[in-house]
Short mmCIF file of C-alpha atoms in Angstrom, two decimals:
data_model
loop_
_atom_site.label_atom_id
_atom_site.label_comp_id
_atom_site.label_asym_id
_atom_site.label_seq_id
_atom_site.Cartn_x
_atom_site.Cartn_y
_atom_site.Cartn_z
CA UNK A 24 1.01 9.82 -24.57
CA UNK A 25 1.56 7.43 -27.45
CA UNK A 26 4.05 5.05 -25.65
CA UNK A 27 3.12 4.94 -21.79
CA UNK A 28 5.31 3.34 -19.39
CA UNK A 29 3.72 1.34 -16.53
CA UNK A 30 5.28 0.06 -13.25
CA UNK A 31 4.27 -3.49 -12.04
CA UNK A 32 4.19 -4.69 -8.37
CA UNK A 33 4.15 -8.07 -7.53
CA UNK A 34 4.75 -10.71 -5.09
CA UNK A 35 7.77 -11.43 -6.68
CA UNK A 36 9.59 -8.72 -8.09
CA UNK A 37 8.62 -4.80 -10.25
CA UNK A 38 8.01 -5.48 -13.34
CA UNK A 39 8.38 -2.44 -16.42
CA UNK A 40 6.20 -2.72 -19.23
CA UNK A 41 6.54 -0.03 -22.19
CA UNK A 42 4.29 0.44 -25.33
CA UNK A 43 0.36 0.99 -26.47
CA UNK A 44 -2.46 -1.75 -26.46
CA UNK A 45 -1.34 -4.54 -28.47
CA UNK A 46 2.29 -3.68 -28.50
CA UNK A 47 3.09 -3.09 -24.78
CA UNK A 48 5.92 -5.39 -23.72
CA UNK A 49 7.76 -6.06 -20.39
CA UNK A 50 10.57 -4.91 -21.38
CA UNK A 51 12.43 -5.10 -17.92
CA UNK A 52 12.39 -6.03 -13.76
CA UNK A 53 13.98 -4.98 -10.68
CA UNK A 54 14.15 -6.53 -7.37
CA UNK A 55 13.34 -10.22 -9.10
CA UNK A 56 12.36 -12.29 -5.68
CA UNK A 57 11.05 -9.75 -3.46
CA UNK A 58 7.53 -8.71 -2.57
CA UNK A 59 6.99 -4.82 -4.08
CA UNK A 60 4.05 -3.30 -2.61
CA UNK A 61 3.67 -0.23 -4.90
CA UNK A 62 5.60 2.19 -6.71
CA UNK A 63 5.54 6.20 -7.34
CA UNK A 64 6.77 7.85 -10.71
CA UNK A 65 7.44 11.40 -9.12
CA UNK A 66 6.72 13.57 -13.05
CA UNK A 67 8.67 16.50 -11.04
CA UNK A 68 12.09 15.32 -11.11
CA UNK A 69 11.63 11.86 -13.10
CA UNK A 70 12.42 9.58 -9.74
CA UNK A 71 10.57 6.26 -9.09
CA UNK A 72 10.04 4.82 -6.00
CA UNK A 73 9.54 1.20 -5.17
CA UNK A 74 7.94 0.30 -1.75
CA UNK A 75 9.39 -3.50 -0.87
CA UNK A 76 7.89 -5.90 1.67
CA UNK A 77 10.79 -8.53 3.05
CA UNK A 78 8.71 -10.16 5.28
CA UNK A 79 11.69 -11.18 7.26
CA UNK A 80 13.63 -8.57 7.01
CA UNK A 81 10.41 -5.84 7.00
CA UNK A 82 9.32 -2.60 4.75
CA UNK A 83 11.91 -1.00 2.73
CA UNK A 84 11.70 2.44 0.25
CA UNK A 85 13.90 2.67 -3.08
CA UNK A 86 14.62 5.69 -5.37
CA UNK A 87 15.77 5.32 -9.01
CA UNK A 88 16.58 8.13 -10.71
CA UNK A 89 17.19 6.80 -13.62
CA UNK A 90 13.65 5.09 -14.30
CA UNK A 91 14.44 1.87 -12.59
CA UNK A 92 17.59 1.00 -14.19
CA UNK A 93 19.60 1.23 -10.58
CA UNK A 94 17.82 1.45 -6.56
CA UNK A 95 19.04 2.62 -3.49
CA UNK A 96 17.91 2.11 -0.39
CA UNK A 97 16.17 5.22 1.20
CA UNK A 98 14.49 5.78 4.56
CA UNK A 99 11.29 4.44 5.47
CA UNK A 100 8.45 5.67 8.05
CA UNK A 101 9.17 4.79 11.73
CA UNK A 102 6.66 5.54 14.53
CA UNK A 103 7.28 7.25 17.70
CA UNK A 104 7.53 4.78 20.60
CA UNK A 105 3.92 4.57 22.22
CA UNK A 106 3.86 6.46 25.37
CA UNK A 107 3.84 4.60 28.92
CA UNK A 108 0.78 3.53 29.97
CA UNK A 109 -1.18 4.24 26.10
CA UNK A 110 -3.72 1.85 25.55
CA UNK A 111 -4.31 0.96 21.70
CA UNK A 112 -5.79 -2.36 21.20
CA UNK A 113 -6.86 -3.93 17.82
CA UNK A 114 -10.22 -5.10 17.39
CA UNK A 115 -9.07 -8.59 18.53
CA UNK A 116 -7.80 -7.02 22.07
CA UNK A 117 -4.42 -7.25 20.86
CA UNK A 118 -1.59 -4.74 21.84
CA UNK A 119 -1.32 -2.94 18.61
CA UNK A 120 2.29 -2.22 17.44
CA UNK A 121 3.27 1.25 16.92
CA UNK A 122 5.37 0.23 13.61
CA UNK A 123 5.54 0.32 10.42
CA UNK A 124 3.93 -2.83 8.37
CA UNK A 125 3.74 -1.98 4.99
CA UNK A 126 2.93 0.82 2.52
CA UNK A 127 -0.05 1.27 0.76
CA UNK A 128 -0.07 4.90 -0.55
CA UNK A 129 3.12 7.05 -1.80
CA UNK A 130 1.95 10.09 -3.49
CA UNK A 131 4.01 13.35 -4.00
CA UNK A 132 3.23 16.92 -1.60
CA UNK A 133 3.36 19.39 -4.55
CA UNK A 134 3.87 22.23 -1.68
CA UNK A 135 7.59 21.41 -0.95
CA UNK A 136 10.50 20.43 -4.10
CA UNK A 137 11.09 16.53 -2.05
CA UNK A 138 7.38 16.67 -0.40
CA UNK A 139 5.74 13.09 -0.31
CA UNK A 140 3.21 11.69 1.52
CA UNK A 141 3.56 8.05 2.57
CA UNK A 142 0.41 6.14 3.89
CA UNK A 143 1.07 3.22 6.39
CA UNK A 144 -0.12 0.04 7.84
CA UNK A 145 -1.05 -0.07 10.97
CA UNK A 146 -2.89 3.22 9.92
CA UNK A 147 -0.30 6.33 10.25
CA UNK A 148 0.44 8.96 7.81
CA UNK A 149 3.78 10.04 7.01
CA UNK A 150 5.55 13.04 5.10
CA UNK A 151 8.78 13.45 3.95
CA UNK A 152 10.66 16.94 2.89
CA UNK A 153 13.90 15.67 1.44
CA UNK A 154 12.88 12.64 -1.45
CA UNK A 155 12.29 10.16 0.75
CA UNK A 156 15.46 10.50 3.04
CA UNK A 157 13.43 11.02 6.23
CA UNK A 158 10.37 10.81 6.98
CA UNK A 159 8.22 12.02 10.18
CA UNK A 160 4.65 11.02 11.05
CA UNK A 161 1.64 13.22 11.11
CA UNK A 162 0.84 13.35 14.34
CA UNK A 163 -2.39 15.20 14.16
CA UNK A 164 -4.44 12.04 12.43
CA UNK A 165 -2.34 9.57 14.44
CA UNK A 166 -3.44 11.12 17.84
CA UNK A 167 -6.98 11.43 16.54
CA UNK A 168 -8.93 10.36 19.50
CA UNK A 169 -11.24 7.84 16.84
CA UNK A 170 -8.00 6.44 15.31
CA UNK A 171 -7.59 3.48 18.11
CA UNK A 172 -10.86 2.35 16.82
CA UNK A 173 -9.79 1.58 13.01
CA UNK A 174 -9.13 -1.76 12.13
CA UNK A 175 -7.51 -4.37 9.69
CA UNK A 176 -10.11 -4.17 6.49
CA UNK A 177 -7.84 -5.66 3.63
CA UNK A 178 -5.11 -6.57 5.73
CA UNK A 179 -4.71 -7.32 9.56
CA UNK A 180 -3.86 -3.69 9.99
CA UNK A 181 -5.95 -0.40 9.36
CA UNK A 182 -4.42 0.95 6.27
CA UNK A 183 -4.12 4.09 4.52
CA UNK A 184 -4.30 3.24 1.01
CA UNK A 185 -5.65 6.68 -0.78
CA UNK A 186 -4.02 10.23 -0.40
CA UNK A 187 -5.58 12.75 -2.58
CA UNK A 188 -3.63 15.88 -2.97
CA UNK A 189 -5.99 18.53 -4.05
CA UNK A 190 -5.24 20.51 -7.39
CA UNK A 191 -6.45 23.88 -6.07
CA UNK A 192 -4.07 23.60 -2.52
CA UNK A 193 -1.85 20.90 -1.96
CA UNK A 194 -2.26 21.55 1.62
CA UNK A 195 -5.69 20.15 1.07
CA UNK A 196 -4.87 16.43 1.29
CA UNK A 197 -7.71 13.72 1.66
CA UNK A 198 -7.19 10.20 2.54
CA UNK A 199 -8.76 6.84 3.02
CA UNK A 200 -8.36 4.59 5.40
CA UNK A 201 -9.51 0.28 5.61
CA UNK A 202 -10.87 0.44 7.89
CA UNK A 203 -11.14 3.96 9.44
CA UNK A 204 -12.99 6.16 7.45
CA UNK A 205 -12.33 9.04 5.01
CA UNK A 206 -10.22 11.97 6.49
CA UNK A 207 -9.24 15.62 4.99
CA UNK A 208 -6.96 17.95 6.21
CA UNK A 209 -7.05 21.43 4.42
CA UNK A 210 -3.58 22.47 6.80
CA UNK A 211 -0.85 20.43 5.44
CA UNK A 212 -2.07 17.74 8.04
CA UNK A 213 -2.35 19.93 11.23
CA UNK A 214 -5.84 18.87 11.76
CA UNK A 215 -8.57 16.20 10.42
CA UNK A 216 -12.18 16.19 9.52
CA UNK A 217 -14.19 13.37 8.81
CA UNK A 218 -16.05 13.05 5.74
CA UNK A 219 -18.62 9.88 5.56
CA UNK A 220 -21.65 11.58 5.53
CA UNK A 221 -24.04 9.24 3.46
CA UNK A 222 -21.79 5.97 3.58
CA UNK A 223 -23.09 3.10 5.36
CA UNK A 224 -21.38 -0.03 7.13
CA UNK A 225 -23.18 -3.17 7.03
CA UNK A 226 -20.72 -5.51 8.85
CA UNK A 227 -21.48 -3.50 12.49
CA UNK A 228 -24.81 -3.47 14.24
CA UNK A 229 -26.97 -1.09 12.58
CA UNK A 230 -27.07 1.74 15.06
CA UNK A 231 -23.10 1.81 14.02
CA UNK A 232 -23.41 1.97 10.93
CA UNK A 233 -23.03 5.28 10.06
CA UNK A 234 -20.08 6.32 12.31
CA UNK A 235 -17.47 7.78 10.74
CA UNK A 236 -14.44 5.42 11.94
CA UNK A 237 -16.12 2.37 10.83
CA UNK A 238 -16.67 2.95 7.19
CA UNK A 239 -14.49 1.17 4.76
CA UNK A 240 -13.59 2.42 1.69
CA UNK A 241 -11.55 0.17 -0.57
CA UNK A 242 -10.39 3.32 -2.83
CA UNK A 243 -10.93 7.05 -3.11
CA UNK A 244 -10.13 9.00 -5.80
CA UNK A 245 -10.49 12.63 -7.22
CA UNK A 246 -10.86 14.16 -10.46
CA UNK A 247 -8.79 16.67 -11.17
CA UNK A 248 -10.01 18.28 -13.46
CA UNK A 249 -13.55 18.82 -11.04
CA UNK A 250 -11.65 18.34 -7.74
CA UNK A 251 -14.85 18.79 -5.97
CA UNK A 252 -15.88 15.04 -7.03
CA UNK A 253 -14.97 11.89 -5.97
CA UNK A 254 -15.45 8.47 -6.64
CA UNK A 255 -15.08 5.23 -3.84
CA UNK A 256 -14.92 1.82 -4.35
CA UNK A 257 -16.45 1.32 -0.48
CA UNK A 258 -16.60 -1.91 0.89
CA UNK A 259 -20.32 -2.20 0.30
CA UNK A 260 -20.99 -0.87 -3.20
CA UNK A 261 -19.92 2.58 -4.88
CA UNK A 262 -20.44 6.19 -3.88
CA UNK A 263 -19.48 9.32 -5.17
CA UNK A 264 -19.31 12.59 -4.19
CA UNK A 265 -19.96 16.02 -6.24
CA UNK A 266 -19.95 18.87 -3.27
CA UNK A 267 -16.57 18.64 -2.62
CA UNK A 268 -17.21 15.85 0.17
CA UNK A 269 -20.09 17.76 2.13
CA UNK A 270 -21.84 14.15 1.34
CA UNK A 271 -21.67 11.05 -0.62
CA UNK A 272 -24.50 9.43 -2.82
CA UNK A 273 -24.45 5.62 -3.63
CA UNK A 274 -24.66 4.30 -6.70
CA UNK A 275 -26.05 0.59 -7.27
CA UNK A 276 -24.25 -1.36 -10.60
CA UNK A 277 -24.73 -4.54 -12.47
CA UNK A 278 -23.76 -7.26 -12.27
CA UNK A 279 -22.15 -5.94 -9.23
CA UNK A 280 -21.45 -3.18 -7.01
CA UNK A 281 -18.96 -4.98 -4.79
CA UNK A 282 -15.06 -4.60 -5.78
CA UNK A 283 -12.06 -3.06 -4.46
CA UNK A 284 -10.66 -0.18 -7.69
CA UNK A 285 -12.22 3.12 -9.21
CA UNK A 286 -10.11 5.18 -11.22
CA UNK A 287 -11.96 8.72 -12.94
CA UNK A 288 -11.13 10.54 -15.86
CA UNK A 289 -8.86 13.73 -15.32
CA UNK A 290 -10.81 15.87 -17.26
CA UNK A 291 -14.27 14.20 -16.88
CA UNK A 292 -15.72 13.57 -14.04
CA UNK A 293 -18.49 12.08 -14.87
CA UNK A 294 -16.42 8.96 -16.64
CA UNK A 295 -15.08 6.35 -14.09
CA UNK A 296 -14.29 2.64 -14.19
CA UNK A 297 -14.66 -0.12 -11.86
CA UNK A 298 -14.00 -3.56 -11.81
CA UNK A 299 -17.17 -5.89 -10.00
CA UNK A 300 -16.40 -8.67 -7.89
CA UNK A 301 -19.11 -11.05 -6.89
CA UNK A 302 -19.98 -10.25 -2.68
CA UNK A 303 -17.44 -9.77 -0.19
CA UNK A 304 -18.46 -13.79 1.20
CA UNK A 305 -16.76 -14.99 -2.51
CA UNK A 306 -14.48 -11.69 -4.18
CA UNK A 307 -14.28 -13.60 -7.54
CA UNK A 308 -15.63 -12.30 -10.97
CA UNK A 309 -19.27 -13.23 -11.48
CA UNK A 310 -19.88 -16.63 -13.13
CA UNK A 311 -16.12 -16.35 -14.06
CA UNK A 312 -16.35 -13.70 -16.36
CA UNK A 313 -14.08 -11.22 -16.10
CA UNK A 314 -15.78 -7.39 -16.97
CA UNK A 315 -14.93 -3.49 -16.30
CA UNK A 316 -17.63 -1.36 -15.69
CA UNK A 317 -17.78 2.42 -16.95
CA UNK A 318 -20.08 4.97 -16.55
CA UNK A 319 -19.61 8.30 -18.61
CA UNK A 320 -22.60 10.11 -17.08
CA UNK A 321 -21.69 10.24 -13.39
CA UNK A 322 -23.43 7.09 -12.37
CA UNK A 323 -27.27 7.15 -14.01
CA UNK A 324 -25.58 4.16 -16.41
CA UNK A 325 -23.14 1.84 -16.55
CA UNK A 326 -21.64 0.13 -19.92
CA UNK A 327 -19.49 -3.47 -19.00
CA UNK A 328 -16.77 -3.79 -21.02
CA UNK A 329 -15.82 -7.59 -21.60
CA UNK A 330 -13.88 -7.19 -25.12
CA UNK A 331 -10.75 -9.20 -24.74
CA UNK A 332 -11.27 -10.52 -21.47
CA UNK A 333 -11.48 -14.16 -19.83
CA UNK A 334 -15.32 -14.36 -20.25
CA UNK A 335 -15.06 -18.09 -18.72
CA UNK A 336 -13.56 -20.14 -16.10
CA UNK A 337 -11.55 -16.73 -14.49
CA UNK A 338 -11.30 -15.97 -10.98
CA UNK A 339 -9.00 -13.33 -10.74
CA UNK A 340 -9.24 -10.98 -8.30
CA UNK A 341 -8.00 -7.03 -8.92
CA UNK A 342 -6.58 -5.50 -5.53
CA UNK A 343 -7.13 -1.76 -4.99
CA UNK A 344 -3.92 -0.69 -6.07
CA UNK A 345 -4.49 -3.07 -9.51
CA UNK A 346 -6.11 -0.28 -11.46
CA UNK A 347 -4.18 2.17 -13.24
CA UNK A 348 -5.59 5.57 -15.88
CA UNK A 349 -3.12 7.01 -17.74
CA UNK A 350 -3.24 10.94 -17.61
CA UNK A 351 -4.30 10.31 -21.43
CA UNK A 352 -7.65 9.52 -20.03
CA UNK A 353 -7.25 6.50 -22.92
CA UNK A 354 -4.64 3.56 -21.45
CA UNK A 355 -5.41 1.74 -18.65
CA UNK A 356 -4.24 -1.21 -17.07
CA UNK A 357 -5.43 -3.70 -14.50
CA UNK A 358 -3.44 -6.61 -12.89
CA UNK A 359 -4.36 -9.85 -10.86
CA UNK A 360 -4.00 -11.83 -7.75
CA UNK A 361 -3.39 -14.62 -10.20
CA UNK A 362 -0.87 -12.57 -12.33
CA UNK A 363 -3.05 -11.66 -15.30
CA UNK A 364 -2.48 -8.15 -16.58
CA UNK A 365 -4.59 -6.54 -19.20
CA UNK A 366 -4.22 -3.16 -20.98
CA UNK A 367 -6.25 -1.04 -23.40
CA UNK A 368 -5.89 2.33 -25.01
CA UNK A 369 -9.26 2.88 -25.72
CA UNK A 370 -10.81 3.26 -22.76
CA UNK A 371 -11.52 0.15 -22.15
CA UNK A 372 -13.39 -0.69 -25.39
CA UNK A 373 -10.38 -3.43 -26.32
CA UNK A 374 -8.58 -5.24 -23.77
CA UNK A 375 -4.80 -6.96 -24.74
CA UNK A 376 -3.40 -9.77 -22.22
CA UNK A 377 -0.21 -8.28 -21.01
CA UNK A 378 0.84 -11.54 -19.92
CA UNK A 379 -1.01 -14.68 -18.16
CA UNK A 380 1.97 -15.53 -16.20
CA UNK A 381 3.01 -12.78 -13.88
CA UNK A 382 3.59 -13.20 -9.98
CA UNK A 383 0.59 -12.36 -7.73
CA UNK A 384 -0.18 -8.23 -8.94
CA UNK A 385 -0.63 -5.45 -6.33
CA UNK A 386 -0.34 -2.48 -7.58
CA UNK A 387 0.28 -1.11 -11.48
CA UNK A 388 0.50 2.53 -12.06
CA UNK A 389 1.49 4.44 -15.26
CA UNK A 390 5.01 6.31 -14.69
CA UNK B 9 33.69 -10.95 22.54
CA UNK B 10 30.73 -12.35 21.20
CA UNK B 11 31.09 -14.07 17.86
CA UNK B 12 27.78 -12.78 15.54
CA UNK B 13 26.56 -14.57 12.53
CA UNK B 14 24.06 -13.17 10.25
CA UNK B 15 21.78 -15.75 7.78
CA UNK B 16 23.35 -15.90 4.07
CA UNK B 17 19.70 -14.72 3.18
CA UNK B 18 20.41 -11.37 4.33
CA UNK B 19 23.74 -10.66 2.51
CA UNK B 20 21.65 -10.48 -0.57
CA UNK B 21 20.01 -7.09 1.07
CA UNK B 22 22.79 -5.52 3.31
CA UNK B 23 26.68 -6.97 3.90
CA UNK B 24 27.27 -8.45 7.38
CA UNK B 25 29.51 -10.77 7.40
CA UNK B 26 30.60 -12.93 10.49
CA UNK B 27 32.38 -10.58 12.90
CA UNK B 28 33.32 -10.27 16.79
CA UNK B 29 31.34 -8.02 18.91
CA UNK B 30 31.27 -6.90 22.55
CA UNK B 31 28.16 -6.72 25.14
CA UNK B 32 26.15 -8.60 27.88
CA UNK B 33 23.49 -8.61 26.44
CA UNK B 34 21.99 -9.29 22.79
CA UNK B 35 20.76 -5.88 22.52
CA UNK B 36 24.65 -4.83 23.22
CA UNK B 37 26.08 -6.88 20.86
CA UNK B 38 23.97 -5.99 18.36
CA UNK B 39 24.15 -2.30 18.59
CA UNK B 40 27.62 -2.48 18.41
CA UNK B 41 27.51 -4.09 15.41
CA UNK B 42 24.76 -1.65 13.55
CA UNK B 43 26.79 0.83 14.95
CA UNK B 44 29.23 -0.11 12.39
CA UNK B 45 26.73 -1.07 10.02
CA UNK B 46 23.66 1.07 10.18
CA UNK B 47 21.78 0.14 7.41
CA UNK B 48 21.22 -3.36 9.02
CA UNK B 49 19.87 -2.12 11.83
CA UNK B 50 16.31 -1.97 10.18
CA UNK B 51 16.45 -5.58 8.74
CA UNK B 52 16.76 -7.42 12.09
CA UNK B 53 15.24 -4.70 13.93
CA UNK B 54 12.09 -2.93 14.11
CA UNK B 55 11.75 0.93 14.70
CA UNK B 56 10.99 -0.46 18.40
CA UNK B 57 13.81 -1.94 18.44
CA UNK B 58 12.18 -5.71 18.53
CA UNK B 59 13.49 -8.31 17.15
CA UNK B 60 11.56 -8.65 13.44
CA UNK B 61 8.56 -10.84 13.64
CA UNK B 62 10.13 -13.60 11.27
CA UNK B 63 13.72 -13.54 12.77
CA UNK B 64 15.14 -15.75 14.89
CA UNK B 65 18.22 -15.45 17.06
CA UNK B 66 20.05 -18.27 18.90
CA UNK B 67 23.02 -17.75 21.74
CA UNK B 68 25.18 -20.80 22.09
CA UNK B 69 22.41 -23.13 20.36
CA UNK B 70 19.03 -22.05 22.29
CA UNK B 71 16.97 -19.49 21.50
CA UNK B 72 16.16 -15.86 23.34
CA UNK B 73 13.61 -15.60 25.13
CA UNK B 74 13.06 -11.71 25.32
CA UNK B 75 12.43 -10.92 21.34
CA UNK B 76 11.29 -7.16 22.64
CA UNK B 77 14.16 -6.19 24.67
CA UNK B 78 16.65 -8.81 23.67
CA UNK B 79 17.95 -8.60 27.44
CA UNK B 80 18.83 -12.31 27.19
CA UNK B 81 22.38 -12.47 28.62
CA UNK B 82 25.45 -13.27 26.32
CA UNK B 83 29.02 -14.86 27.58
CA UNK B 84 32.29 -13.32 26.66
CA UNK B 85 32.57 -16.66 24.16
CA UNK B 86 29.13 -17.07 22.97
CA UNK B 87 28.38 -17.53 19.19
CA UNK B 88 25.25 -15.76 18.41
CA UNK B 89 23.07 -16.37 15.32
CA UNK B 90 20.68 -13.89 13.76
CA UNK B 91 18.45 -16.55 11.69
CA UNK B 92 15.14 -16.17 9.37
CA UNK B 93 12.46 -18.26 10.39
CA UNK B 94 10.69 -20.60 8.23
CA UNK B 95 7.91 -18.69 6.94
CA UNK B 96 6.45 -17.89 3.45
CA UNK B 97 6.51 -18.81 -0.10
#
């Protein structure tokens, strides 16, 4: 990949940037004005999607199939009407609304030509056949009998923000949920398993702490080169995962293990990056210094990477969609709540500032 | 008929312009006008069919008072306006 293209999301519009290190650009924008949640580059047939937040005028999905140059308008997930007499209350004893509020996972289902996967606020999971033009919910997770018990972790709502789609059978499909837990289903979403084993809450009392539904993991991902290991960015520290989810290990990092992205090489899975923020009570770099951290032996040690960074008087904060590895294993990219982007093609040896000036970033992702 | 008016801020998303449109109630009136327009539906609308959490809709100057069911009665002359709240930045 010599001249990667990567898809911005911001508070205020998609942003395309094109070109390596140093000389990536923003070269164009769609949808200048309006909130963008994320965005999928589906490598089968070449279409982006573009998941917009109106706030007003609520979620939307886009296609472009000709790499963002024009949109349209495409479906977007709608849950069944609760049934009489249901009770689902949110942690705050609030009814909780059985629609959709926003889209934090879009990944493709390599089983069908127009398979995606869609991952919802308040907590549902959705699949479409057709690209996008409908979409139905998977009712198996939805009506799992802990699901009433997840709650708002980075946003009022539970959230599924991670769908892994397993190399070996893409009817294997693990997701995560904030906060609900880490779920896999290895029949195209028929029926769920639970797979915490060895995570640990600290924000219930400690005879909860273990369960399942309360865990909160910030980010999951795979390697897919090793699909039996994964990495998580949980809400209190980092864990991993090397038997295929059977069990998950922590891992303890300077300066620290608190943060909220993890992405893993795709043909090592030993190499991952994070990106520490100081404590959930503060979620700002540590003594405004903004670092990556990267281990290349599965955990035993970390390197920080600071080279081209803000290494004073920054307080940026990178959201869990924020993070983007190229399949190059070499470019990455990493955006801010206070619109600072950063790239590198070296693995993170040499940042470049994208730009200092972007809207509010959350979510990049190389097409 | 029921004379519907739809905020300038949603043009930018979906056409609706001002139009005539018959029912008792504000649910009625506005399914007969998605009916016609689908694809607006969705932007007042949730997939409950509630009125969106940061819309706002007025018959004849006051507000409705059912935002779930939109039951709230409509005259034969009444001027109905589908409005965004002020929210955000």
């Amino acid at each position: 990949m010599t001249q990667p293209t990567l898809l911005i999301s911001t508070r205020k519009g998609l942003f395309i940037a094109e070109g390596s290190g140093k000389d990536a650009r923003i070269t164009r924008s769609a949808f200048i004005g309006d909130n963008v949640a994320l965005t999928l580059a589906d490598r089968r047939d070449g279409a982006w999607y573009a998941a917009l937040d109106h706030g007003h005028f609520g979620v939307k999905l886009h296609r472009s199939a000709d790499r963002g140059e024009t949109w349209t308008e495409i479906a977007v997930p709608a849950y069944p009407p609760k049934p009489e007499g249901f009770v689902d209350k949110d942690m705050w004893g609030r009814e909780r609304e059985w629609a959709t509020k926003n889209i934090w996972a879009l990944e493709i289902a390599p089983d069908a030509d127009g398979g995606l996967w869609c991952g919802t606020l308040p907590g549902g999971l959705f699949r479409s056949e057709d690209h996008g033009a409908s979409w139905s919910l998977v009712e198996a997770l939805w009506n799992h009998p802990t699901r009433v018990k997840w709650n708002g972790g980075g946003a009022d709502h539970a959230a599924i923000h991670s769908i892994c789609v397993d190399p070996r059978d893409p009817r294997c499909v693990v997701v995560a949920v904030s906060s609900g837990g880490v779920w896999r289903t290895r029949d195209g979403g028929a029926s769920w398993t639970s797979h915490t084993v060895g995570m640990k809450a600290g924000y219930v009392p400690p005879e909860q702490a273990e369960l399942p539904e309360f865990q909160d993991p910030h980010r999951v991902v795979q390697c897919p080169s090793a699909p039996e290991v994964f990495w998580c960015q949980h809400h209190m520290g980092i864990w991993r995962s090397t038997d295929d989810l059977a069990s998950w290990q922590q891992i303890e990092v300077q300066p620290s293990s608190f943060g909220f992205v993890v992405a893993v090489h795709p043909r090592d899975p030993d190499t991952a990056w994070f990106i520490p923020a100081h404590s959930d009570q503060k979620r700002t770099p540590i003594t405004g210094e903004i670092v990556v951290t990267r281990t290349r032996d599965g955990g035993k040690h970390f390197e920080i990477l600071r080279d081209g960074l803000p290494q004073r008087l920054a307080y940026d904060l990178v959201l869990r969609h924020a993070l983007s590895l190229a399949d190059d294993g070499n470019h990455l990219a990493f955006g801010s709540s206070t619109g600072n982007l950063w790239v590198t093609d070296d693995q993170g040896e040499h940042w470049h500032t994208l730009s200092h000036h972007l809207p509010p970033i959350y979510a990049v992702r190389y097409a | 008929m029921a004379d519907v008016v739809f905020t300038p801020n949603l043009q930018r998303h979906v056409e609706c312009p001002r139009r005539e449109a018959a029912g008792a109630t504000v649910r009625e009136v506005l399914d007969a006008v998605f009916a016609d327009n689908p694809r607006l539906r969705g932007y007042v609308v949730d997939e409950r069919g509630a009125l969106r959490k940061h819309m706002s809709v007025f018959i004849d100057g006051r507000q409705i008072s059912d935002r779930e069911r939109l039951s709230d009665p409509v005259e034969s002359r009444s001027e109905i306006y589908v409005m965004q709240a002020l929210s955000g930045g």
